[in-house]
Amino acid sequence: MKYITGIESYSGQKRSAVTLGKFDGLHLGHQKLIDKIISYASDECESIVCAFDMHRDSLMTGRERREHLEPKVDWLIDQPFTKSLREMEAEEFIDRILYKVLRAAHIVVGTDFSFGYGKRGNAALLQEMADQYGYTVDVIEKERYLGTVISSTYIKDALAQGDVKLAERLLGYPYEMTGIVRHGKQLGRTLGFPTMNIEPEKNKILPRFGVYACRVRIDGKWYDAVGNAGIKPTVTDEQRRLLEVFVYGYDGDAYGKEITAQFCEFERPETKFGSVEELKNNVMRDMRYGERYFAALREKSGE
């Protein structure tokens, strides 16, 4: 997959099958659009995902989006939502961007896709101008879960409630975050349960502050874990968002390593305890919860 920033940097010489949108989280609805452009890809036609960067709190970092799309599409274009793009008339966007730059043969959009100045452009306008510019248009219906349209907002609401299982159903994969293990106050090591701290990127959403059963990847291997997402109010007033994980069965030195944590199930909300001893007792309960959670999973899968 070729990755570029800015549509004007596109240099492909073939016709293309292109889908456009925010693609925050690459949920099941987004995946329908992407599957469609992949179905059009051939030796004469390349698949392009054009993702508009809105600079808002997001479900997915730019790097995570690249990693998810890497084995699937030919091009990923990160398009900043610039002033010139906001003010471009819809017809100019079709002529200048879709036709002249991207050489679109197939355009795939959702039912609510809009573009151009004042959001005048929509699926109907794309279809109206299809013959003139020689492309086809596929308007893909929204994916639903139990009757509700799957959207980034729906997933964010689920995460705000700590419902990471629902978020996983809507995304089609576990919600996760990646970061470098940083040195902290090493309180966990002092209390007998060494932990790893990773900090989310600035705009990456953390689920509801609290304790979760997690899966953690270190050096390419997955481990069971239990983690606290939040600000550790018992031991600091910094208000610094962190995910602190205790990883079962790992006894190596992870400092400086990049690890990925997947959120499996919410246990309890983050709490400011009255003492470090009370914190320790609750963390011990959290660790036993994690052991039971993963033991039940293994029993269910017959491992």
PDB file of C-alpha atoms in Angstrom:
ATOM      1  CA  MET A   1       0.000   0.000   0.000  1.00  0.00           C
ATOM      2  CA  LYS A   2       1.204   3.506  -0.843  1.00  0.00           C
ATOM      3  CA  TYR A   3       0.529   6.146   1.792  1.00  0.00           C
ATOM      4  CA  ILE A   4       0.513   9.884   1.067  1.00  0.00           C
ATOM      5  CA  THR A   5      -0.714  13.093   2.666  1.00  0.00           C
ATOM      6  CA  GLY A   6      -2.820  15.300   0.415  1.00  0.00           C
ATOM      7  CA  ILE A   7      -4.802  14.327  -2.669  1.00  0.00           C
ATOM      8  CA  GLU A   8      -2.699  16.639  -4.853  1.00  0.00           C
ATOM      9  CA  SER A   9       0.310  14.389  -4.110  1.00  0.00           C
ATOM     10  CA  TYR A  10      -1.362  11.406  -5.761  1.00  0.00           C
ATOM     11  CA  SER A  11       0.712  10.120  -8.677  1.00  0.00           C
ATOM     12  CA  GLY A  12      -1.125   6.974  -9.778  1.00  0.00           C
ATOM     13  CA  GLN A  13      -1.438   6.510 -13.534  1.00  0.00           C
ATOM     14  CA  LYS A  14      -4.218   3.920 -13.583  1.00  0.00           C
ATOM     15  CA  ARG A  15      -7.943   4.419 -13.207  1.00  0.00           C
ATOM     16  CA  SER A  16      -9.118   4.090  -9.626  1.00  0.00           C
ATOM     17  CA  ALA A  17     -11.896   2.824  -7.390  1.00  0.00           C
ATOM     18  CA  VAL A  18     -12.122   5.405  -4.638  1.00  0.00           C
ATOM     19  CA  THR A  19     -14.039   5.819  -1.404  1.00  0.00           C
ATOM     20  CA  LEU A  20     -13.992   9.000   0.645  1.00  0.00           C
ATOM     21  CA  GLY A  21     -14.883   9.837   4.241  1.00  0.00           C
ATOM     22  CA  LYS A  22     -13.544  10.374   7.749  1.00  0.00           C
ATOM     23  CA  PHE A  23     -12.918   6.656   8.345  1.00  0.00           C
ATOM     24  CA  ASP A  24     -12.498   7.128  12.078  1.00  0.00           C
ATOM     25  CA  GLY A  25     -12.197   3.664  13.550  1.00  0.00           C
ATOM     26  CA  LEU A  26     -12.767   1.723  10.323  1.00  0.00           C
ATOM     27  CA  HIS A  27     -15.937   0.199  11.761  1.00  0.00           C
ATOM     28  CA  LEU A  28     -18.154  -2.358  10.028  1.00  0.00           C
ATOM     29  CA  GLY A  29     -19.918   0.355   8.033  1.00  0.00           C
ATOM     30  CA  HIS A  30     -16.616   1.679   6.725  1.00  0.00           C
ATOM     31  CA  GLN A  31     -15.523  -1.847   5.913  1.00  0.00           C
ATOM     32  CA  LYS A  32     -18.471  -2.238   3.528  1.00  0.00           C
ATOM     33  CA  LEU A  33     -17.219   0.729   1.508  1.00  0.00           C
ATOM     34  CA  ILE A  34     -13.666  -0.553   1.493  1.00  0.00           C
ATOM     35  CA  ASP A  35     -14.701  -4.074   0.495  1.00  0.00           C
ATOM     36  CA  LYS A  36     -16.525  -2.574  -2.492  1.00  0.00           C
ATOM     37  CA  ILE A  37     -13.520  -0.677  -3.840  1.00  0.00           C
ATOM     38  CA  ILE A  38     -11.378  -3.774  -3.317  1.00  0.00           C
ATOM     39  CA  SER A  39     -13.833  -5.725  -5.478  1.00  0.00           C
ATOM     40  CA  TYR A  40     -13.150  -3.267  -8.329  1.00  0.00           C
ATOM     41  CA  ALA A  41      -9.359  -3.407  -8.011  1.00  0.00           C
ATOM     42  CA  SER A  42      -7.502  -5.033 -10.909  1.00  0.00           C
ATOM     43  CA  ASP A  43      -4.370  -4.634 -13.027  1.00  0.00           C
ATOM     44  CA  GLU A  44      -6.027  -1.610 -14.637  1.00  0.00           C
ATOM     45  CA  CYS A  45      -7.711  -0.142 -11.543  1.00  0.00           C
ATOM     46  CA  GLU A  46      -6.242   0.715  -8.141  1.00  0.00           C
ATOM     47  CA  SER A  47      -8.189   0.962  -4.882  1.00  0.00           C
ATOM     48  CA  ILE A  48      -7.962   4.261  -2.989  1.00  0.00           C
ATOM     49  CA  VAL A  49      -9.174   5.220   0.475  1.00  0.00           C
ATOM     50  CA  CYS A  50      -9.242   8.994   0.928  1.00  0.00           C
ATOM     51  CA  ALA A  51      -9.581   9.831   4.625  1.00  0.00           C
ATOM     52  CA  PHE A  52     -10.382  13.395   5.661  1.00  0.00           C
ATOM     53  CA  ASP A  53      -8.567  14.484   8.819  1.00  0.00           C
ATOM     54  CA  MET A  54     -10.968  16.482  11.001  1.00  0.00           C
ATOM     55  CA  HIS A  55      -8.561  16.891  13.993  1.00  0.00           C
ATOM     56  CA  ARG A  56     -11.109  15.712  16.549  1.00  0.00           C
ATOM     57  CA  ASP A  57     -10.935  13.120  19.304  1.00  0.00           C
ATOM     58  CA  SER A  58     -10.770   9.895  17.377  1.00  0.00           C
ATOM     59  CA  LEU A  59     -11.142   6.159  17.703  1.00  0.00           C
ATOM     60  CA  MET A  60      -8.056   5.515  15.635  1.00  0.00           C
ATOM     61  CA  THR A  61      -4.688   7.182  15.129  1.00  0.00           C
ATOM     62  CA  GLY A  62      -3.351   7.739  11.651  1.00  0.00           C
ATOM     63  CA  ARG A  63      -0.832   4.992  12.176  1.00  0.00           C
ATOM     64  CA  GLU A  64      -3.491   2.516  13.309  1.00  0.00           C
ATOM     65  CA  ARG A  65      -5.523   3.299  10.199  1.00  0.00           C
ATOM     66  CA  ARG A  66      -2.513   2.646   7.988  1.00  0.00           C
ATOM     67  CA  GLU A  67      -1.826  -0.670   9.713  1.00  0.00           C
ATOM     68  CA  HIS A  68      -5.432  -1.821   9.293  1.00  0.00           C
ATOM     69  CA  LEU A  69      -5.515  -0.906   5.605  1.00  0.00           C
ATOM     70  CA  GLU A  70      -1.973  -1.953   4.674  1.00  0.00           C
ATOM     71  CA  PRO A  71      -2.817  -5.457   3.408  1.00  0.00           C
ATOM     72  CA  LYS A  72      -6.104  -4.442   1.782  1.00  0.00           C
ATOM     73  CA  VAL A  73      -5.903  -1.400  -0.511  1.00  0.00           C
ATOM     74  CA  ASP A  74      -3.451   0.107  -2.979  1.00  0.00           C
ATOM     75  CA  TRP A  75      -3.490   3.694  -1.713  1.00  0.00           C
ATOM     76  CA  LEU A  76      -4.346   5.512   1.506  1.00  0.00           C
ATOM     77  CA  ILE A  77      -4.555   9.287   1.243  1.00  0.00           C
ATOM     78  CA  ASP A  78      -4.731  11.325   4.439  1.00  0.00           C
ATOM     79  CA  GLN A  79      -6.378  14.574   3.392  1.00  0.00           C
ATOM     80  CA  PRO A  80      -6.202  17.531   5.801  1.00  0.00           C
ATOM     81  CA  PHE A  81      -9.474  19.455   5.877  1.00  0.00           C
ATOM     82  CA  THR A  82      -7.934  22.660   4.577  1.00  0.00           C
ATOM     83  CA  LYS A  83      -9.556  26.033   3.874  1.00  0.00           C
ATOM     84  CA  SER A  84      -9.196  25.517   0.122  1.00  0.00           C
ATOM     85  CA  LEU A  85     -10.918  22.143   0.364  1.00  0.00           C
ATOM     86  CA  ARG A  86     -13.746  23.543   2.512  1.00  0.00           C
ATOM     87  CA  GLU A  87     -14.345  26.336   0.015  1.00  0.00           C
ATOM     88  CA  MET A  88     -14.093  24.238  -3.146  1.00  0.00           C
ATOM     89  CA  GLU A  89     -17.384  23.980  -5.032  1.00  0.00           C
ATOM     90  CA  ALA A  90     -18.753  20.454  -5.316  1.00  0.00           C
ATOM     91  CA  GLU A  91     -18.584  20.460  -9.130  1.00  0.00           C
ATOM     92  CA  GLU A  92     -14.954  21.599  -9.002  1.00  0.00           C
ATOM     93  CA  PHE A  93     -14.156  18.778  -6.578  1.00  0.00           C
ATOM     94  CA  ILE A  94     -15.564  16.249  -9.036  1.00  0.00           C
ATOM     95  CA  ASP A  95     -13.703  17.749 -12.007  1.00  0.00           C
ATOM     96  CA  ARG A  96     -10.401  18.650 -10.398  1.00  0.00           C
ATOM     97  CA  ILE A  97     -10.007  15.966  -7.737  1.00  0.00           C
ATOM     98  CA  LEU A  98     -12.036  12.900  -8.660  1.00  0.00           C
ATOM     99  CA  TYR A  99     -11.616  13.132 -12.426  1.00  0.00           C
ATOM    100  CA  LYS A 100      -8.272  14.823 -13.116  1.00  0.00           C
ATOM    101  CA  VAL A 101      -6.217  13.768 -10.089  1.00  0.00           C
ATOM    102  CA  LEU A 102      -7.643  10.455  -8.904  1.00  0.00           C
ATOM    103  CA  ARG A 103      -8.799   9.304 -12.373  1.00  0.00           C
ATOM    104  CA  ALA A 104     -11.846   7.729 -10.750  1.00  0.00           C
ATOM    105  CA  ALA A 105     -13.570   4.893 -12.600  1.00  0.00           C
ATOM    106  CA  HIS A 106     -15.664   3.853  -9.585  1.00  0.00           C
ATOM    107  CA  ILE A 107     -16.740   6.033  -6.656  1.00  0.00           C
ATOM    108  CA  VAL A 108     -18.097   4.361  -3.532  1.00  0.00           C
ATOM    109  CA  VAL A 109     -19.775   6.440  -0.825  1.00  0.00           C
ATOM    110  CA  GLY A 110     -22.252   6.120   2.022  1.00  0.00           C
ATOM    111  CA  THR A 111     -25.779   7.459   1.851  1.00  0.00           C
ATOM    112  CA  ASP A 112     -24.912  10.559   3.899  1.00  0.00           C
ATOM    113  CA  PHE A 113     -21.655  11.469   2.138  1.00  0.00           C
ATOM    114  CA  SER A 114     -21.310  15.189   1.458  1.00  0.00           C
ATOM    115  CA  PHE A 115     -18.572  17.339  -0.022  1.00  0.00           C
ATOM    116  CA  GLY A 116     -17.839  20.751  -1.447  1.00  0.00           C
ATOM    117  CA  TYR A 117     -18.626  24.250  -0.245  1.00  0.00           C
ATOM    118  CA  GLY A 118     -21.646  24.307   2.035  1.00  0.00           C
ATOM    119  CA  LYS A 119     -21.810  20.498   1.724  1.00  0.00           C
ATOM    120  CA  ARG A 120     -23.693  20.973  -1.555  1.00  0.00           C
ATOM    121  CA  GLY A 121     -22.170  17.830  -3.028  1.00  0.00           C
ATOM    122  CA  ASN A 122     -23.776  14.479  -2.250  1.00  0.00           C
ATOM    123  CA  ALA A 123     -24.365  11.053  -3.741  1.00  0.00           C
ATOM    124  CA  ALA A 124     -27.096  12.412  -6.000  1.00  0.00           C
ATOM    125  CA  LEU A 125     -24.717  14.973  -7.548  1.00  0.00           C
ATOM    126  CA  LEU A 126     -22.075  12.292  -8.081  1.00  0.00           C
ATOM    127  CA  GLN A 127     -24.638  10.166  -9.907  1.00  0.00           C
ATOM    128  CA  GLU A 128     -25.884  13.143 -11.926  1.00  0.00           C
ATOM    129  CA  MET A 129     -22.376  13.811 -13.275  1.00  0.00           C
ATOM    130  CA  ALA A 130     -21.297  10.174 -13.680  1.00  0.00           C
ATOM    131  CA  ASP A 131     -21.799   9.930 -17.445  1.00  0.00           C
ATOM    132  CA  GLN A 132     -20.041  13.232 -18.087  1.00  0.00           C
ATOM    133  CA  TYR A 133     -16.916  12.094 -16.263  1.00  0.00           C
ATOM    134  CA  GLY A 134     -17.029   8.384 -17.035  1.00  0.00           C
ATOM    135  CA  TYR A 135     -17.286   6.851 -13.597  1.00  0.00           C
ATOM    136  CA  THR A 136     -19.789   4.647 -11.806  1.00  0.00           C
ATOM    137  CA  VAL A 137     -21.256   5.408  -8.375  1.00  0.00           C
ATOM    138  CA  ASP A 138     -22.108   2.923  -5.647  1.00  0.00           C
ATOM    139  CA  VAL A 139     -24.116   4.324  -2.730  1.00  0.00           C
ATOM    140  CA  ILE A 140     -23.764   1.876   0.136  1.00  0.00           C
ATOM    141  CA  GLU A 141     -26.496   1.595   2.752  1.00  0.00           C
ATOM    142  CA  LYS A 142     -25.557   1.997   6.393  1.00  0.00           C
ATOM    143  CA  GLU A 143     -24.571  -1.075   8.380  1.00  0.00           C
ATOM    144  CA  ARG A 144     -26.757  -1.606  11.440  1.00  0.00           C
ATOM    145  CA  TYR A 145     -26.445  -3.427  14.728  1.00  0.00           C
ATOM    146  CA  LEU A 146     -29.737  -4.441  16.364  1.00  0.00           C
ATOM    147  CA  GLY A 147     -31.494  -1.837  14.248  1.00  0.00           C
ATOM    148  CA  THR A 148     -29.147   1.059  15.082  1.00  0.00           C
ATOM    149  CA  VAL A 149     -26.871   2.567  12.447  1.00  0.00           C
ATOM    150  CA  ILE A 150     -23.219   1.858  13.179  1.00  0.00           C
ATOM    151  CA  SER A 151     -21.315   5.118  13.418  1.00  0.00           C
ATOM    152  CA  SER A 152     -18.250   6.547  15.111  1.00  0.00           C
ATOM    153  CA  THR A 153     -20.564   8.404  17.498  1.00  0.00           C
ATOM    154  CA  TYR A 154     -22.277   5.141  18.478  1.00  0.00           C
ATOM    155  CA  ILE A 155     -18.900   3.562  19.206  1.00  0.00           C
ATOM    156  CA  LYS A 156     -17.691   6.570  21.177  1.00  0.00           C
ATOM    157  CA  ASP A 157     -20.853   6.439  23.282  1.00  0.00           C
ATOM    158  CA  ALA A 158     -20.231   2.749  23.971  1.00  0.00           C
ATOM    159  CA  LEU A 159     -16.647   3.460  25.029  1.00  0.00           C
ATOM    160  CA  ALA A 160     -17.798   6.315  27.272  1.00  0.00           C
ATOM    161  CA  GLN A 161     -19.929   3.749  29.119  1.00  0.00           C
ATOM    162  CA  GLY A 162     -17.072   1.265  29.306  1.00  0.00           C
ATOM    163  CA  ASP A 163     -18.941  -1.104  26.994  1.00  0.00           C
ATOM    164  CA  VAL A 164     -15.878  -2.298  25.110  1.00  0.00           C
ATOM    165  CA  LYS A 165     -17.645  -5.506  24.090  1.00  0.00           C
ATOM    166  CA  LEU A 166     -20.263  -3.478  22.194  1.00  0.00           C
ATOM    167  CA  ALA A 167     -17.505  -1.343  20.682  1.00  0.00           C
ATOM    168  CA  GLU A 168     -15.799  -4.521  19.459  1.00  0.00           C
ATOM    169  CA  ARG A 169     -19.027  -5.739  17.820  1.00  0.00           C
ATOM    170  CA  LEU A 170     -19.438  -2.416  16.015  1.00  0.00           C
ATOM    171  CA  LEU A 171     -15.804  -2.168  14.950  1.00  0.00           C
ATOM    172  CA  GLY A 172     -15.377  -5.811  14.019  1.00  0.00           C
ATOM    173  CA  TYR A 173     -12.196  -5.993  16.114  1.00  0.00           C
ATOM    174  CA  PRO A 174     -11.174  -5.160  19.708  1.00  0.00           C
ATOM    175  CA  TYR A 175     -10.643  -1.516  20.626  1.00  0.00           C
ATOM    176  CA  GLU A 176      -6.968  -0.970  21.336  1.00  0.00           C
ATOM    177  CA  MET A 177      -4.201   1.510  21.947  1.00  0.00           C
ATOM    178  CA  THR A 178      -0.468   1.416  21.344  1.00  0.00           C
ATOM    179  CA  GLY A 179       2.294   3.231  23.154  1.00  0.00           C
ATOM    180  CA  ILE A 180       5.829   3.163  24.494  1.00  0.00           C
ATOM    181  CA  VAL A 181       6.248   1.822  28.022  1.00  0.00           C
ATOM    182  CA  ARG A 182       7.452   4.736  30.127  1.00  0.00           C
ATOM    183  CA  HIS A 183       9.002   4.875  33.573  1.00  0.00           C
ATOM    184  CA  GLY A 184       6.554   5.887  36.280  1.00  0.00           C
ATOM    185  CA  LYS A 185       6.796   6.072  40.061  1.00  0.00           C
ATOM    186  CA  GLN A 186       7.174   2.267  40.159  1.00  0.00           C
ATOM    187  CA  LEU A 187       4.582   2.058  42.934  1.00  0.00           C
ATOM    188  CA  GLY A 188       3.232  -1.183  41.509  1.00  0.00           C
ATOM    189  CA  ARG A 189       6.645  -2.815  41.741  1.00  0.00           C
ATOM    190  CA  THR A 190       6.939  -1.631  45.346  1.00  0.00           C
ATOM    191  CA  LEU A 191       3.542  -3.153  46.145  1.00  0.00           C
ATOM    192  CA  GLY A 192       4.430  -6.468  44.504  1.00  0.00           C
ATOM    193  CA  PHE A 193       2.736  -6.195  41.124  1.00  0.00           C
ATOM    194  CA  PRO A 194       4.956  -4.446  38.541  1.00  0.00           C
ATOM    195  CA  THR A 195       2.947  -2.626  35.886  1.00  0.00           C
ATOM    196  CA  MET A 196       3.526  -0.965  32.519  1.00  0.00           C
ATOM    197  CA  ASN A 197       2.382   2.576  31.745  1.00  0.00           C
ATOM    198  CA  ILE A 198       1.541   3.736  28.242  1.00  0.00           C
ATOM    199  CA  GLU A 199       0.148   7.117  27.276  1.00  0.00           C
ATOM    200  CA  PRO A 200      -2.396   7.473  24.448  1.00  0.00           C
ATOM    201  CA  GLU A 201      -1.740   9.895  21.612  1.00  0.00           C
ATOM    202  CA  LYS A 202      -3.273  13.332  22.158  1.00  0.00           C
ATOM    203  CA  ASN A 203      -6.544  12.796  20.248  1.00  0.00           C
ATOM    204  CA  LYS A 204      -6.905   9.052  20.869  1.00  0.00           C
ATOM    205  CA  ILE A 205      -9.995   8.248  22.928  1.00  0.00           C
ATOM    206  CA  LEU A 206      -9.617   6.239  26.114  1.00  0.00           C
ATOM    207  CA  PRO A 207     -12.677   4.261  27.174  1.00  0.00           C
ATOM    208  CA  ARG A 208     -14.436   5.057  30.432  1.00  0.00           C
ATOM    209  CA  PHE A 209     -11.868   5.436  33.185  1.00  0.00           C
ATOM    210  CA  GLY A 210     -11.697   2.162  35.031  1.00  0.00           C
ATOM    211  CA  VAL A 211     -10.309  -1.357  35.216  1.00  0.00           C
ATOM    212  CA  TYR A 212     -10.467  -3.743  32.262  1.00  0.00           C
ATOM    213  CA  ALA A 213      -9.454  -7.230  31.312  1.00  0.00           C
ATOM    214  CA  CYS A 214      -6.962  -6.670  28.500  1.00  0.00           C
ATOM    215  CA  ARG A 215      -4.796  -8.478  26.019  1.00  0.00           C
ATOM    216  CA  VAL A 216      -1.309  -7.024  25.607  1.00  0.00           C
ATOM    217  CA  ARG A 217       1.149  -7.606  22.769  1.00  0.00           C
ATOM    218  CA  ILE A 218       4.839  -7.380  23.635  1.00  0.00           C
ATOM    219  CA  ASP A 219       7.508  -8.274  21.075  1.00  0.00           C
ATOM    220  CA  GLY A 220       4.865  -9.871  18.871  1.00  0.00           C
ATOM    221  CA  LYS A 221       3.444 -12.147  21.599  1.00  0.00           C
ATOM    222  CA  TRP A 222       0.026 -11.722  23.234  1.00  0.00           C
ATOM    223  CA  TYR A 223      -0.397 -11.924  27.008  1.00  0.00           C
ATOM    224  CA  ASP A 224      -3.399 -11.811  29.330  1.00  0.00           C
ATOM    225  CA  ALA A 225      -3.497  -8.656  31.425  1.00  0.00           C
ATOM    226  CA  VAL A 226      -5.603  -6.411  33.606  1.00  0.00           C
ATOM    227  CA  GLY A 227      -5.326  -2.666  33.249  1.00  0.00           C
ATOM    228  CA  ASN A 228      -6.530   0.662  34.575  1.00  0.00           C
ATOM    229  CA  ALA A 229      -7.403   3.395  32.096  1.00  0.00           C
ATOM    230  CA  GLY A 230      -7.485   6.802  33.713  1.00  0.00           C
ATOM    231  CA  ILE A 231      -5.485   9.261  35.764  1.00  0.00           C
ATOM    232  CA  LYS A 232      -4.522   7.194  38.867  1.00  0.00           C
ATOM    233  CA  PRO A 233      -6.207   9.604  41.329  1.00  0.00           C
ATOM    234  CA  THR A 234      -5.077   7.761  44.457  1.00  0.00           C
ATOM    235  CA  VAL A 235      -1.376   8.376  43.821  1.00  0.00           C
ATOM    236  CA  THR A 236      -1.186  11.524  41.670  1.00  0.00           C
ATOM    237  CA  ASP A 237      -2.955  14.808  40.938  1.00  0.00           C
ATOM    238  CA  GLU A 238      -1.377  15.191  37.482  1.00  0.00           C
ATOM    239  CA  GLN A 239      -4.594  14.489  35.520  1.00  0.00           C
ATOM    240  CA  ARG A 240      -2.417  12.666  32.976  1.00  0.00           C
ATOM    241  CA  ARG A 241      -4.272  10.040  30.971  1.00  0.00           C
ATOM    242  CA  LEU A 242      -2.586   6.636  31.114  1.00  0.00           C
ATOM    243  CA  LEU A 243      -3.241   2.979  30.658  1.00  0.00           C
ATOM    244  CA  GLU A 244      -1.477   1.027  33.394  1.00  0.00           C
ATOM    245  CA  VAL A 245      -1.399  -2.737  32.834  1.00  0.00           C
ATOM    246  CA  PHE A 246      -0.317  -5.725  34.860  1.00  0.00           C
ATOM    247  CA  VAL A 247       0.680  -8.490  32.434  1.00  0.00           C
ATOM    248  CA  TYR A 248       0.293 -12.090  33.564  1.00  0.00           C
ATOM    249  CA  GLY A 249       3.288 -14.318  32.921  1.00  0.00           C
ATOM    250  CA  TYR A 250       5.646 -11.607  31.676  1.00  0.00           C
ATOM    251  CA  ASP A 251       8.862 -11.125  33.608  1.00  0.00           C
ATOM    252  CA  GLY A 252      10.975  -9.233  31.088  1.00  0.00           C
ATOM    253  CA  ASP A 253      11.987  -5.571  30.987  1.00  0.00           C
ATOM    254  CA  ALA A 254       9.442  -3.755  28.827  1.00  0.00           C
ATOM    255  CA  TYR A 255      10.670  -0.195  29.396  1.00  0.00           C
ATOM    256  CA  GLY A 256      11.131   1.546  26.068  1.00  0.00           C
ATOM    257  CA  LYS A 257       9.234  -1.139  24.187  1.00  0.00           C
ATOM    258  CA  GLU A 258       6.166  -0.406  22.106  1.00  0.00           C
ATOM    259  CA  ILE A 259       3.205  -2.457  23.275  1.00  0.00           C
ATOM    260  CA  THR A 260      -0.414  -2.745  22.178  1.00  0.00           C
ATOM    261  CA  ALA A 261      -3.300  -3.263  24.604  1.00  0.00           C
ATOM    262  CA  GLN A 262      -6.744  -4.490  23.580  1.00  0.00           C
ATOM    263  CA  PHE A 263      -9.708  -3.812  25.870  1.00  0.00           C
ATOM    264  CA  CYS A 264     -11.705  -7.008  26.499  1.00  0.00           C
ATOM    265  CA  GLU A 265     -14.166  -6.326  29.340  1.00  0.00           C
ATOM    266  CA  PHE A 266     -14.941  -3.579  31.849  1.00  0.00           C
ATOM    267  CA  GLU A 267     -14.683  -4.550  35.510  1.00  0.00           C
ATOM    268  CA  ARG A 268     -15.165  -1.403  37.588  1.00  0.00           C
ATOM    269  CA  PRO A 269     -14.815   2.401  37.395  1.00  0.00           C
ATOM    270  CA  GLU A 270     -11.608   4.119  38.429  1.00  0.00           C
ATOM    271  CA  THR A 271     -11.747   5.056  42.103  1.00  0.00           C
ATOM    272  CA  LYS A 272      -9.771   7.370  44.365  1.00  0.00           C
ATOM    273  CA  PHE A 273      -9.014   5.250  47.400  1.00  0.00           C
ATOM    274  CA  GLY A 274      -8.328   6.571  50.886  1.00  0.00           C
ATOM    275  CA  SER A 275      -4.896   4.999  51.187  1.00  0.00           C
ATOM    276  CA  VAL A 276      -2.240   3.119  49.272  1.00  0.00           C
ATOM    277  CA  GLU A 277      -3.114   0.007  51.288  1.00  0.00           C
ATOM    278  CA  GLU A 278      -6.743   0.222  50.157  1.00  0.00           C
ATOM    279  CA  LEU A 279      -5.500   0.668  46.575  1.00  0.00           C
ATOM    280  CA  LYS A 280      -3.313  -2.421  46.925  1.00  0.00           C
ATOM    281  CA  ASN A 281      -6.214  -4.552  48.204  1.00  0.00           C
ATOM    282  CA  ASN A 282      -8.409  -3.501  45.292  1.00  0.00           C
ATOM    283  CA  VAL A 283      -5.667  -4.103  42.739  1.00  0.00           C
ATOM    284  CA  MET A 284      -5.254  -7.618  44.133  1.00  0.00           C
ATOM    285  CA  ARG A 285      -8.996  -8.137  43.591  1.00  0.00           C
ATOM    286  CA  ASP A 286      -8.636  -6.781  40.061  1.00  0.00           C
ATOM    287  CA  MET A 287      -5.857  -9.273  39.358  1.00  0.00           C
ATOM    288  CA  ARG A 288      -8.014 -12.153  40.591  1.00  0.00           C
ATOM    289  CA  TYR A 289     -10.850 -10.863  38.383  1.00  0.00           C
ATOM    290  CA  GLY A 290      -8.535 -10.953  35.370  1.00  0.00           C
ATOM    291  CA  GLU A 291      -7.445 -14.494  36.175  1.00  0.00           C
ATOM    292  CA  ARG A 292     -11.091 -15.627  36.375  1.00  0.00           C
ATOM    293  CA  TYR A 293     -12.006 -13.808  33.160  1.00  0.00           C
ATOM    294  CA  PHE A 294      -9.293 -15.429  31.063  1.00  0.00           C
ATOM    295  CA  ALA A 295      -9.723 -18.824  32.714  1.00  0.00           C
ATOM    296  CA  ALA A 296     -13.404 -18.729  31.742  1.00  0.00           C
ATOM    297  CA  LEU A 297     -12.477 -17.786  28.170  1.00  0.00           C
ATOM    298  CA  ARG A 298     -10.075 -20.698  27.917  1.00  0.00           C
ATOM    299  CA  GLU A 299     -12.642 -23.079  29.344  1.00  0.00           C
ATOM    300  CA  LYS A 300     -15.247 -21.839  26.884  1.00  0.00           C
ATOM    301  CA  SER A 301     -12.905 -22.302  23.933  1.00  0.00           C
ATOM    302  CA  GLY A 302     -11.832 -25.729  25.141  1.00  0.00           C
ATOM    303  CA  GLU A 303      -8.192 -24.811  25.625  1.00  0.00           C
TER     304      GLU A 303
END
